[in-house]
């Protein structure tokens, strides 16, 4: 009876309209403008677009007072120099795939995803709840005065486009493969010649046979570059990047100088964009893949022997890097210990459920 | 050269500190107080805690001006009446599992997740990018004057705690099973007697054999209720709820009356909490499961014949509900058509990658 009385009173007092409980205090927020250099071109609408989603959300949350302009790769800064530009304060932040800075130090790759690393869900759990963010940003702050905020994931990428089939480990030998960073280093162990070619030039290189294969993202993006017109075999899975996380990398001083509410808006919007990007790719990849399959593309799965050989080479590279780079070792040990636990959990319920549903849907379609 | 000159200039002008580009305009935001009724007790720290995360984020983003107080189940409103309280404006919003309102209309269940429905990632893609949110909220607005904002996911739940093994479909016959909503309706087709028992009384019911089995959430939460002390067999997967989405259900008038910036902050914080909840469960479930396995719990997978029988019964129930409920049919057809596409995409790269990694980690551990 007491509860009912209380509820009736509450219902009368707390109506379904905002309650103005205090006189409006005049509190002025400054107009702040940030420039974000994206490492991606506008044609990659989902990965590039996530930064624009952040910009729109932050503006809408702050009544237009925190204005973030997003600049496509090359507009202010060439794609590979985004981290430098943030470090130097040329721009306040960059939206980038941190494995691109592998050449500076392989430790940066843990800000994106590792060969045979975590899937998107595992990476998010590691980053947000298992100490990944803290550990990585200790490194990022020390190495470059920057702080990474999780701001996207592409999902597990495809293994790439191949002009000829990969039926054995030997077929990798001599392969000219457009693949970069840590993945490229691993691949050399198997006789691959990694090639770095800018996005806009890959199509021609593949068409002319300057490269035999190219790794890019997934169907939604790959289709736009037209790889399916010059390479017939589309391989899965893309085991060499884990599931790429995309980070909003902010100059640490610029971030600290923000009014606290703006910093909070930025962080929240980036975390929302993390989901936005992944779910948008999920919503669009199959449509693009179906079109390409209808056009004659052959979907192929890497033979287990190839996956095993690349896995073994990956572990060798990890051991060597860990032996000579304490930062890499610290992140490596933390990341992969967490991965083992997270995979163990995936095996209990998510994988069996997904596998059952995959089988059921396959029977239906 | 032009680019370099430009960059140097930009670097000098746009320093790594906020740029105050306009005189601060005195713009007062009102203090707004909302009350959120949670359907969950505080002991369910992750699912209940997600609403507190939203509250803290929103306060921090608005300099404390939009204040959301979160109230545990029973504090203002008994758990099953949260939707009514929001509809009536007793509270501005509720944080709830919408399948609980299956008794009003089974269409509500699409706001949480369906038997043999989408996993968390598929649900998010459906909700945010494939029209799920729009379609569901057309119904929710019309039926109860409320709007659902995606605000959590538990991940695929466990199948539940059983006092005896389920080795065949016949073992379900006569089973007294604490399972609710649509899942309960399906289970009756297989001879199960569904029982609804409040959270706090389940342990005793299971201990005394008043029920033979109970479905709850997953290891992190289940362990706290101590089910492992009175039921030995822990079954996977929990196919009867999909992967439960948790919604922030707002009174539509209260939501429309919010200053636009506050509405934007609330939405963004809820979307962040969607990821927060899932990743926190992922980060903690295995630890709890390991403790329970060490204490003698037996992990069991439902036989395929049981999964198939429940799947068949589910499809029959869907067909019957669709035949007599146009709202249900509309959501059903949309939801499951999207699921077929999303599962097809999962099968291309995510499932093969997860399966390979599961095998590799199992060999290692």
XYZ file of C-alpha atoms in Angstrom:
730
model
C 0.000 0.000 0.000
C 2.844 2.341 0.788
C 4.326 1.724 -2.623
C 1.049 2.528 -4.324
C 0.657 5.799 -2.461
C 4.209 6.671 -3.328
C 3.691 5.813 -6.961
C 0.563 7.936 -7.178
C 2.372 10.892 -5.700
C 5.357 10.331 -7.955
C 3.084 10.122 -10.957
C 1.477 13.438 -10.133
C 4.736 15.209 -9.433
C 7.022 13.661 -12.000
C 5.149 14.161 -15.211
C 6.389 12.971 -18.552
C 7.997 16.295 -19.338
C 11.417 17.594 -18.313
C 11.447 18.913 -14.784
C 13.118 22.266 -14.507
C 14.372 21.969 -10.986
C 16.650 24.942 -10.676
C 16.792 28.376 -12.190
C 18.788 28.300 -15.409
C 22.338 29.317 -14.590
C 24.093 31.330 -17.234
C 27.035 29.153 -18.034
C 28.876 29.843 -21.242
C 30.757 27.176 -23.100
C 33.494 28.252 -25.489
C 33.384 27.493 -29.198
C 36.142 24.971 -29.900
C 37.258 23.890 -33.345
C 39.170 20.700 -33.971
C 40.567 19.358 -37.192
C 40.628 15.601 -37.650
C 42.866 14.187 -40.353
C 41.474 10.908 -41.639
C 43.788 8.288 -43.110
C 40.977 7.278 -45.424
C 39.502 8.674 -48.642
C 35.856 9.679 -48.805
C 35.147 6.780 -51.167
C 35.584 4.453 -48.185
C 32.272 5.842 -46.983
C 31.863 3.580 -43.945
C 35.338 3.841 -42.448
C 35.733 7.520 -43.391
C 32.099 8.210 -42.529
C 32.525 7.081 -38.916
C 34.612 10.197 -38.214
C 31.860 12.323 -39.757
C 29.340 10.577 -37.497
C 31.494 11.595 -34.521
C 31.666 15.171 -35.804
C 27.885 15.418 -36.254
C 27.133 13.848 -32.874
C 29.570 16.074 -31.012
C 28.169 19.197 -32.676
C 24.609 18.145 -31.874
C 25.486 17.340 -28.250
C 27.180 20.686 -27.666
C 24.680 22.909 -29.498
C 27.239 23.400 -32.264
C 29.952 24.677 -29.940
C 32.487 21.866 -30.326
C 33.088 21.779 -34.056
C 35.148 18.974 -35.538
C 36.031 19.193 -39.208
C 37.023 15.911 -40.820
C 39.571 15.964 -43.641
C 40.060 13.091 -46.043
C 43.477 11.528 -46.598
C 45.762 13.956 -48.374
C 43.577 16.977 -47.761
C 45.685 18.308 -44.875
C 48.072 15.438 -44.332
C 49.046 12.432 -46.475
C 47.549 9.232 -45.068
C 50.790 7.722 -43.706
C 51.667 10.933 -41.821
C 48.511 11.304 -39.775
C 50.177 10.145 -36.549
C 53.055 12.601 -37.029
C 50.636 15.456 -37.673
C 48.764 14.670 -34.447
C 51.982 14.349 -32.481
C 53.195 17.723 -33.797
C 49.854 19.413 -33.191
C 49.277 20.212 -36.866
C 45.851 18.708 -36.307
C 44.199 17.982 -32.975
C 43.338 14.388 -33.903
C 43.570 11.737 -36.578
C 41.240 8.889 -37.518
C 43.561 6.110 -38.493
C 44.580 2.451 -38.561
C 47.540 2.357 -36.197
C 49.215 -0.667 -37.773
C 50.274 1.781 -40.495
C 52.916 3.060 -38.058
C 54.469 -0.358 -37.689
C 57.607 1.048 -39.332
C 58.131 3.474 -36.427
C 57.604 0.714 -33.883
C 55.611 -2.529 -34.247
C 53.981 -1.791 -30.871
C 51.601 0.614 -32.664
C 49.925 -2.364 -34.331
C 48.198 -3.288 -31.046
C 46.090 -0.151 -31.568
C 44.536 -1.804 -34.616
C 44.666 -5.573 -34.518
C 47.224 -8.314 -34.900
C 47.801 -11.238 -37.259
C 45.760 -14.078 -35.753
C 44.525 -11.589 -33.182
C 41.176 -10.808 -31.632
C 37.884 -10.516 -33.481
C 36.015 -7.199 -33.114
C 34.084 -8.227 -30.032
C 37.125 -9.607 -28.261
C 39.151 -6.501 -29.100
C 36.465 -4.235 -27.641
C 36.341 -6.274 -24.411
C 40.139 -6.207 -24.161
C 40.287 -2.470 -24.854
C 37.462 -1.313 -22.601
C 37.443 -3.793 -19.735
C 40.621 -5.858 -19.612
C 43.220 -3.102 -19.465
C 44.049 -2.864 -23.185
C 43.236 0.831 -23.489
C 45.274 1.778 -20.432
C 48.302 -0.257 -21.463
C 48.252 0.894 -25.070
C 47.814 4.551 -24.179
C 50.676 4.440 -21.681
C 52.780 3.524 -24.676
C 51.128 5.976 -27.089
C 51.474 8.894 -24.666
C 55.111 8.127 -23.984
C 56.053 7.407 -27.603
C 54.182 10.228 -29.330
C 52.192 12.325 -26.854
C 48.900 10.960 -28.203
C 45.855 9.194 -26.768
C 43.815 6.670 -28.750
C 40.018 6.525 -28.384
C 38.335 3.442 -29.857
C 36.409 4.670 -32.876
C 35.557 1.905 -35.306
C 36.070 -1.633 -36.448
C 35.779 -3.058 -39.947
C 35.002 -6.598 -38.810
C 37.246 -9.474 -39.855
C 38.576 -8.546 -43.289
C 38.670 -10.760 -46.341
C 41.947 -12.493 -47.166
C 42.228 -10.668 -50.475
C 41.983 -10.943 -54.232
C 44.196 -13.457 -56.029
C 44.782 -13.854 -59.747
C 45.403 -17.568 -59.218
C 44.299 -20.099 -56.644
C 46.229 -20.795 -53.450
C 46.017 -24.542 -53.026
C 49.109 -25.134 -50.915
C 51.725 -23.309 -48.879
C 54.062 -23.549 -51.887
C 51.698 -21.359 -53.898
C 52.662 -18.454 -51.641
C 56.289 -18.727 -52.714
C 57.182 -15.933 -55.113
C 53.777 -14.296 -54.806
C 53.821 -10.532 -55.284
C 51.225 -9.528 -52.704
C 50.016 -6.026 -51.874
C 49.998 -6.437 -48.104
C 51.605 -4.195 -45.523
C 52.934 -3.799 -42.011
C 53.375 -6.749 -39.728
C 51.419 -8.958 -42.135
C 53.992 -8.258 -44.833
C 56.860 -9.148 -42.516
C 55.208 -12.463 -41.660
C 54.473 -13.224 -45.302
C 58.112 -12.855 -46.368
C 58.822 -15.963 -44.267
C 56.676 -17.907 -46.695
C 58.391 -16.525 -49.786
C 55.897 -13.757 -50.472
C 57.191 -10.439 -51.797
C 55.083 -7.820 -50.024
C 54.384 -4.702 -52.087
C 53.130 -1.403 -50.801
C 51.030 0.370 -53.406
C 48.731 3.322 -52.698
C 44.998 2.633 -52.838
C 44.404 4.435 -56.108
C 47.087 2.474 -57.967
C 46.256 -1.045 -56.848
C 43.715 -1.765 -59.569
C 46.187 -1.078 -62.364
C 48.950 -3.039 -60.633
C 46.642 -6.035 -60.287
C 45.358 -5.698 -63.850
C 48.872 -5.592 -65.301
C 50.159 -8.364 -63.089
C 52.648 -6.092 -61.293
C 51.118 -7.776 -58.257
C 49.499 -11.223 -58.113
C 47.268 -10.498 -55.153
C 45.963 -7.676 -53.020
C 44.550 -7.521 -49.536
C 42.119 -4.688 -48.885
C 39.044 -4.667 -46.584
C 35.811 -6.489 -47.458
C 33.159 -6.701 -50.185
C 31.517 -3.287 -49.626
C 34.799 -1.412 -50.103
C 36.580 -3.835 -52.426
C 33.778 -3.725 -54.985
C 34.212 0.019 -55.437
C 37.869 -0.440 -56.404
C 36.853 -3.030 -58.987
C 39.341 -5.748 -57.992
C 36.799 -8.394 -58.989
C 37.215 -7.356 -62.600
C 40.930 -8.232 -62.650
C 41.308 -11.033 -60.080
C 38.905 -13.941 -59.999
C 39.571 -15.542 -56.611
C 38.346 -13.881 -53.421
C 39.870 -15.513 -50.360
C 38.697 -15.821 -46.774
C 39.500 -15.325 -43.943
C 41.796 -12.293 -43.602
C 43.771 -13.702 -40.709
C 46.624 -11.196 -40.948
C 45.032 -8.159 -39.287
C 42.711 -9.653 -36.695
C 39.629 -7.469 -36.960
C 40.963 -3.968 -37.596
C 40.098 -1.423 -34.928
C 40.149 2.199 -36.065
C 41.201 4.790 -33.515
C 40.590 8.472 -32.988
C 44.127 9.437 -32.021
C 44.158 12.763 -30.219
C 47.062 14.987 -29.329
C 47.225 14.429 -25.569
C 47.678 18.129 -24.774
C 44.755 19.135 -26.988
C 42.621 16.480 -25.338
C 43.584 17.641 -21.847
C 42.849 21.253 -22.783
C 39.271 20.502 -23.836
C 36.482 21.510 -21.478
C 35.633 18.281 -19.596
C 32.147 18.087 -21.116
C 33.556 18.246 -24.639
C 36.083 15.531 -23.837
C 33.243 13.389 -22.563
C 31.141 14.058 -25.677
C 34.066 13.148 -27.931
C 34.803 9.892 -26.100
C 31.174 8.810 -26.039
C 30.673 9.643 -29.703
C 33.816 7.695 -30.657
C 32.622 4.661 -28.710
C 29.282 4.882 -30.467
C 31.089 5.133 -33.816
C 32.969 1.939 -32.966
C 29.648 0.083 -33.180
C 28.327 2.232 -36.001
C 31.162 1.308 -38.345
C 31.073 -2.428 -37.629
C 27.303 -2.711 -37.905
C 27.231 -0.658 -41.102
C 29.777 -2.983 -42.701
C 27.746 -5.970 -41.494
C 24.633 -4.451 -43.039
C 26.203 -3.864 -46.453
C 28.911 -6.463 -47.137
C 26.665 -9.328 -48.213
C 24.839 -7.232 -50.810
C 28.125 -6.283 -52.458
C 29.447 -9.849 -52.268
C 26.327 -11.253 -53.931
C 26.699 -8.841 -56.829
C 30.327 -9.859 -57.316
C 29.553 -13.583 -57.037
C 26.841 -13.129 -59.662
C 29.518 -11.572 -61.865
C 31.712 -14.662 -61.698
C 33.910 -14.108 -58.637
C 35.002 -17.351 -56.996
C 34.905 -17.390 -53.195
C 37.707 -19.521 -51.746
C 38.764 -20.443 -48.227
C 42.503 -20.650 -47.510
C 43.492 -24.309 -47.018
C 44.115 -25.166 -43.368
C 47.777 -25.853 -44.187
C 48.143 -22.247 -45.391
C 46.452 -20.898 -42.264
C 48.702 -23.089 -40.117
C 51.883 -22.034 -41.936
C 51.013 -18.342 -41.641
C 50.128 -18.875 -37.980
C 53.489 -20.517 -37.308
C 55.385 -17.735 -39.105
C 53.375 -15.161 -37.147
C 54.387 -16.730 -33.829
C 58.054 -16.677 -34.906
C 57.846 -12.990 -35.762
C 56.114 -12.274 -32.441
C 58.883 -14.101 -30.565
C 61.613 -12.156 -32.352
C 59.943 -8.787 -31.874
C 59.275 -9.565 -28.207
C 62.909 -10.474 -27.685
C 64.182 -7.107 -28.858
C 61.329 -4.712 -28.027
C 60.086 -4.495 -24.415
C 57.046 -2.384 -25.336
C 55.995 -4.885 -27.963
C 56.472 -7.778 -25.542
C 54.396 -6.102 -22.838
C 51.472 -5.469 -25.172
C 51.874 -8.854 -26.864
C 51.750 -10.855 -23.663
C 48.783 -8.885 -22.326
C 46.827 -8.959 -25.597
C 47.248 -12.654 -26.324
C 46.646 -13.805 -22.749
C 43.350 -11.927 -22.871
C 42.605 -13.398 -26.306
C 42.978 -16.940 -24.967
C 40.396 -16.259 -22.243
C 38.027 -14.456 -24.603
C 38.194 -17.241 -27.181
C 37.556 -19.789 -24.445
C 34.357 -17.911 -23.601
C 33.365 -17.617 -27.295
C 33.644 -21.391 -27.561
C 31.159 -21.957 -24.717
C 28.081 -20.344 -26.185
C 28.584 -17.846 -29.038
C 30.369 -20.186 -31.442
C 27.994 -23.147 -30.926
C 24.990 -20.840 -31.363
C 26.445 -19.195 -34.488
C 27.399 -22.549 -35.954
C 23.948 -24.003 -35.358
C 22.264 -20.950 -36.878
C 24.637 -20.968 -39.855
C 23.699 -24.590 -40.536
C 19.993 -23.950 -40.123
C 19.982 -20.934 -42.408
C 22.066 -22.749 -45.022
C 19.511 -25.572 -45.104
C 16.723 -23.024 -45.517
C 18.290 -20.951 -48.307
C 55.721 22.236 -52.155
C 52.371 23.939 -51.852
C 51.228 21.298 -49.459
C 54.300 21.760 -47.270
C 53.845 25.492 -47.095
C 50.227 24.996 -46.236
C 51.084 22.476 -43.547
C 53.642 24.763 -41.970
C 51.134 27.581 -41.833
C 48.461 25.305 -40.495
C 50.851 24.067 -37.856
C 51.609 27.572 -36.674
C 47.984 28.680 -36.619
C 46.174 25.568 -35.447
C 48.042 24.637 -32.313
C 47.289 21.583 -30.238
C 45.015 23.481 -27.894
C 41.350 24.354 -28.315
C 40.807 27.274 -30.580
C 38.399 29.806 -29.142
C 36.994 31.102 -32.380
C 34.101 33.210 -31.228
C 33.269 35.177 -28.127
C 31.539 32.954 -25.588
C 27.817 33.392 -25.963
C 25.814 33.208 -22.802
C 23.547 30.296 -23.502
C 21.792 28.734 -20.572
C 20.719 25.133 -20.569
C 17.980 24.130 -18.157
C 18.502 21.562 -15.428
C 16.457 18.509 -16.363
C 15.851 15.540 -14.093
C 14.774 12.175 -15.396
C 13.986 9.042 -13.481
C 14.829 5.719 -15.083
C 13.153 2.597 -13.701
C 15.363 -0.428 -14.253
C 13.818 -3.887 -14.556
C 16.942 -5.271 -12.928
C 18.259 -5.503 -9.375
C 21.574 -3.907 -8.447
C 23.102 -7.368 -7.940
C 23.020 -7.782 -11.725
C 25.838 -5.243 -11.780
C 26.540 -5.384 -15.526
C 23.010 -5.192 -16.881
C 21.825 -2.770 -14.167
C 25.140 -0.914 -14.288
C 24.747 -0.027 -17.964
C 21.944 2.404 -17.050
C 24.229 3.969 -14.449
C 26.923 4.328 -17.094
C 24.391 6.224 -19.220
C 23.491 8.423 -16.262
C 27.131 9.266 -15.492
C 27.990 9.945 -19.133
C 24.978 12.182 -19.688
C 25.723 14.172 -16.537
C 29.368 14.566 -17.537
C 28.453 15.622 -21.078
C 25.995 18.270 -19.898
C 28.020 19.683 -17.020
C 25.613 18.034 -14.588
C 22.528 19.684 -16.056
C 20.744 16.599 -17.408
C 20.443 14.407 -14.342
C 19.201 10.860 -14.723
C 18.556 8.884 -11.559
C 18.457 5.124 -11.999
C 16.172 3.085 -9.766
C 16.517 -0.654 -9.276
C 13.608 -3.021 -9.879
C 10.944 -2.501 -7.212
C 12.310 0.807 -6.003
C 9.775 2.907 -7.887
C 8.118 0.295 -10.038
C 7.987 -3.508 -9.863
C 10.101 -5.023 -12.672
C 7.216 -6.278 -14.825
C 5.478 -2.879 -14.764
C 8.318 -0.750 -16.099
C 6.754 -0.373 -19.553
C 3.422 0.701 -18.037
C 5.151 3.253 -15.815
C 6.923 4.753 -18.830
C 3.733 4.777 -20.875
C 1.866 6.546 -18.067
C 4.675 9.019 -17.457
C 5.288 7.879 -13.883
C 8.941 7.748 -14.932
C 10.490 9.300 -18.020
C 12.219 6.086 -19.082
C 12.793 2.449 -18.221
C 15.786 0.164 -18.792
C 14.238 -3.151 -19.602
C 14.106 -6.416 -21.539
C 11.105 -5.937 -23.785
C 10.282 -9.620 -24.158
C 8.866 -9.305 -20.644
C 5.853 -7.597 -22.215
C 5.104 -10.550 -24.443
C 1.851 -10.987 -22.505
C 0.565 -7.601 -23.715
C 1.556 -8.394 -27.295
C 4.266 -10.756 -28.566
C 5.444 -7.983 -30.931
C 7.306 -6.421 -27.978
C 9.749 -9.338 -28.037
C 11.417 -7.964 -31.181
C 12.772 -5.205 -28.945
C 14.876 -7.798 -27.118
C 15.608 -10.836 -29.232
C 13.810 -13.871 -30.515
C 14.073 -17.638 -30.090
C 16.627 -18.678 -32.739
C 17.052 -15.007 -33.508
C 20.004 -12.762 -34.192
C 23.255 -12.737 -32.252
C 24.288 -9.407 -30.689
C 26.189 -8.168 -33.702
C 23.446 -9.066 -36.143
C 20.814 -7.451 -33.920
C 22.792 -4.203 -33.777
C 23.175 -4.128 -37.580
C 19.455 -4.830 -37.999
C 18.493 -2.176 -35.457
C 20.810 0.627 -36.569
C 21.211 0.115 -40.299
C 18.595 -2.240 -41.699
C 15.419 -0.522 -40.531
C 14.812 -2.491 -37.319
C 14.754 0.550 -35.050
C 12.355 2.457 -37.274
C 9.965 -0.445 -37.700
C 10.003 -1.395 -34.026
C 9.503 2.153 -32.811
C 6.584 2.723 -35.183
C 4.963 -0.109 -33.272
C 6.156 1.016 -29.824
C 4.974 4.584 -30.350
C 1.573 3.488 -31.569
C 1.082 0.771 -28.951
C 2.353 2.589 -25.880
C 3.627 6.060 -26.734
C 7.228 5.003 -26.087
C 10.498 5.026 -28.041
C 13.199 2.395 -27.555
C 16.888 3.352 -27.688
C 19.340 0.449 -27.962
C 21.129 0.294 -24.627
C 22.763 -3.044 -23.969
C 23.165 -6.648 -24.922
C 24.015 -9.590 -22.695
C 25.523 -11.704 -25.461
C 24.073 -15.114 -26.253
C 22.813 -16.491 -22.944
C 23.437 -19.932 -21.553
C 20.716 -22.544 -21.991
C 20.245 -22.881 -18.255
C 20.793 -25.030 -15.186
C 19.358 -28.544 -15.160
C 19.146 -30.995 -12.276
C 19.368 -33.874 -14.727
C 20.854 -34.320 -18.162
C 18.926 -33.630 -21.366
C 19.971 -36.421 -23.697
C 16.980 -36.506 -25.986
C 13.879 -34.544 -26.930
C 11.873 -36.880 -24.674
C 13.798 -35.607 -21.646
C 12.018 -32.268 -22.071
C 8.632 -33.899 -21.576
C 7.286 -33.100 -18.116
C 10.182 -30.812 -17.283
C 9.298 -28.011 -14.875
C 11.393 -25.205 -16.358
C 11.695 -21.640 -15.109
C 11.547 -19.983 -18.529
C 9.295 -17.151 -19.645
C 7.685 -15.285 -22.490
C 7.781 -16.576 -26.020
C 10.359 -19.206 -25.013
C 7.888 -20.655 -22.525
C 5.159 -20.824 -25.153
C 7.455 -22.704 -27.518
C 8.609 -25.065 -24.789
C 5.064 -26.175 -23.949
C 4.945 -27.765 -27.415
C 7.653 -30.151 -26.248
C 5.881 -31.057 -23.021
C 7.702 -28.568 -20.806
C 5.764 -26.866 -18.016
C 7.081 -23.288 -17.988
C 7.176 -21.691 -14.547
C 7.533 -18.015 -13.793
C 9.336 -17.480 -10.499
C 10.822 -14.162 -9.386
C 14.627 -13.934 -9.377
C 15.011 -14.058 -5.608
C 12.987 -17.260 -5.249
C 14.529 -19.343 -8.019
C 17.341 -20.785 -5.929
C 14.978 -22.265 -3.348
C 12.643 -23.596 -6.048
C 15.545 -25.314 -7.766
C 16.967 -26.625 -4.502
C 13.623 -28.138 -3.442
C 12.864 -29.504 -6.892
C 9.811 -27.281 -7.354
C 11.478 -26.693 -10.714
C 13.842 -29.046 -12.555
C 15.628 -26.375 -14.522
C 16.092 -22.658 -14.749
C 17.206 -20.346 -17.513
C 18.876 -17.118 -16.411
C 21.683 -15.186 -18.135
C 25.310 -16.361 -18.132
C 28.119 -17.371 -15.763
C 28.871 -13.909 -14.324
C 25.285 -13.394 -13.151
C 24.269 -17.000 -12.588
C 27.127 -17.628 -10.181
C 25.864 -14.907 -7.838
C 22.501 -16.631 -7.528
C 24.266 -19.876 -6.638
C 22.420 -22.146 -9.083
C 25.574 -24.252 -9.473
C 25.166 -25.420 -5.895
C 21.757 -27.001 -6.572
C 21.894 -28.026 -10.236
C 24.883 -29.791 -11.697
C 24.380 -29.470 -15.445
C 24.972 -26.163 -17.186
C 23.653 -26.206 -20.756
C 24.635 -24.289 -23.864
C 23.526 -22.586 -26.042
C 20.586 -20.481 -24.879
C 18.791 -20.548 -28.197
C 15.459 -19.300 -26.877
C 16.206 -15.562 -26.559
C 18.611 -14.871 -29.404
C 21.121 -12.502 -27.818
C 19.036 -10.294 -25.508
C 19.117 -6.616 -26.355
C 18.287 -4.278 -23.500
C 16.486 -1.055 -24.344
C 16.180 2.370 -22.800
C 12.466 2.844 -23.333
C 11.546 6.515 -23.112
C 8.143 8.127 -22.878
C 7.869 9.626 -26.369
C 6.503 12.952 -25.086
C 9.252 13.276 -22.489
C 11.847 12.486 -25.162
C 10.391 15.075 -27.557
C 10.326 17.688 -24.773
C 14.060 17.349 -24.058
C 16.377 20.076 -25.335
C 17.807 18.623 -28.581
C 21.339 18.478 -27.166
C 20.181 16.407 -24.206
C 18.299 14.032 -26.483
C 21.459 13.621 -28.518
C 23.561 13.001 -25.391
C 21.081 10.390 -24.158
C 20.992 8.525 -27.481
C 24.764 8.528 -27.866
C 25.321 7.372 -24.287
C 22.786 4.545 -24.729
C 24.512 3.377 -27.897
C 27.828 3.413 -26.067
C 26.244 1.420 -23.223
C 25.100 -1.163 -25.753
C 28.761 -2.020 -26.335
C 29.746 -1.455 -22.719
C 27.368 -4.127 -21.424
C 28.279 -6.756 -23.996
C 32.016 -6.254 -23.656
C 31.831 -6.260 -19.855
C 30.012 -9.589 -19.914
C 32.595 -10.918 -22.373
C 35.371 -9.774 -20.060
C 33.946 -11.477 -16.976
C 31.958 -14.579 -17.946
C 34.879 -16.960 -18.398
C 36.345 -16.208 -14.971
C 33.043 -17.070 -13.299
C 32.572 -20.178 -15.436
C 36.040 -21.458 -14.562
C 35.313 -21.132 -10.851
C 32.073 -23.058 -11.221
C 33.667 -25.754 -13.388
C 36.372 -26.151 -10.749
C 33.565 -26.662 -8.232
C 32.154 -29.600 -10.166
C 29.679 -28.035 -12.595
C 29.261 -30.078 -15.781
C 29.112 -28.082 -19.001
C 26.792 -29.703 -21.558
C 25.729 -28.852 -25.078
C 22.114 -29.501 -26.057
C 21.963 -32.451 -28.480
C 21.312 -31.381 -32.051
C 17.974 -33.237 -31.969
C 16.868 -31.011 -29.074
C 17.971 -27.856 -30.896
C 16.152 -29.035 -34.024
C 12.954 -29.880 -32.126
C 12.902 -26.512 -30.372
C 13.645 -24.806 -33.683
C 10.724 -26.567 -35.348
C 8.365 -25.689 -32.490
C 9.578 -22.082 -32.661
C 8.737 -21.831 -36.363
C 5.247 -23.219 -35.668
C 4.646 -20.614 -32.974
C 5.928 -17.859 -35.287
C 3.547 -19.011 -38.039
C 0.572 -19.013 -35.684
C 1.368 -15.613 -34.191
C 1.950 -14.148 -37.658
C -1.414 -15.472 -38.844
C -3.332 -13.640 -36.146
C -1.193 -10.577 -35.382
C -0.292 -8.202 -38.233
C 2.229 -6.250 -36.122
C 4.015 -9.438 -35.160
C 4.050 -10.643 -38.774
C 5.478 -7.345 -40.025
C 8.343 -7.385 -37.522
C 8.863 -11.134 -37.918
C 9.231 -11.048 -41.685
C 11.557 -8.043 -41.563
C 13.688 -9.385 -38.703
C 14.201 -12.876 -40.065
C 14.807 -11.789 -43.664
C 17.584 -9.549 -42.334
C 18.884 -12.398 -40.174
C 19.247 -14.668 -43.211
C 21.408 -12.062 -44.966
C 23.459 -11.293 -41.852
C 24.115 -14.971 -41.150
C 25.138 -15.464 -44.782
C 27.744 -12.735 -44.286
C 28.897 -14.226 -40.941
C 29.528 -17.499 -42.732
C 31.867 -15.889 -45.266
C 34.574 -14.636 -42.953
C 33.705 -14.212 -39.251
C 32.673 -17.815 -38.592
C 35.631 -19.400 -40.440
C 38.039 -17.057 -38.634
C 36.454 -17.702 -35.227
C 36.404 -21.440 -35.822
C 40.055 -21.511 -36.850
C 41.093 -19.435 -33.838
C 39.000 -21.578 -31.499
C 40.801 -24.678 -32.763
C 44.220 -23.065 -32.523
C 43.674 -21.803 -28.991
C 42.267 -25.139 -27.888
C 45.428 -26.869 -29.142
C 47.556 -24.357 -27.262
C 45.737 -24.494 -23.920
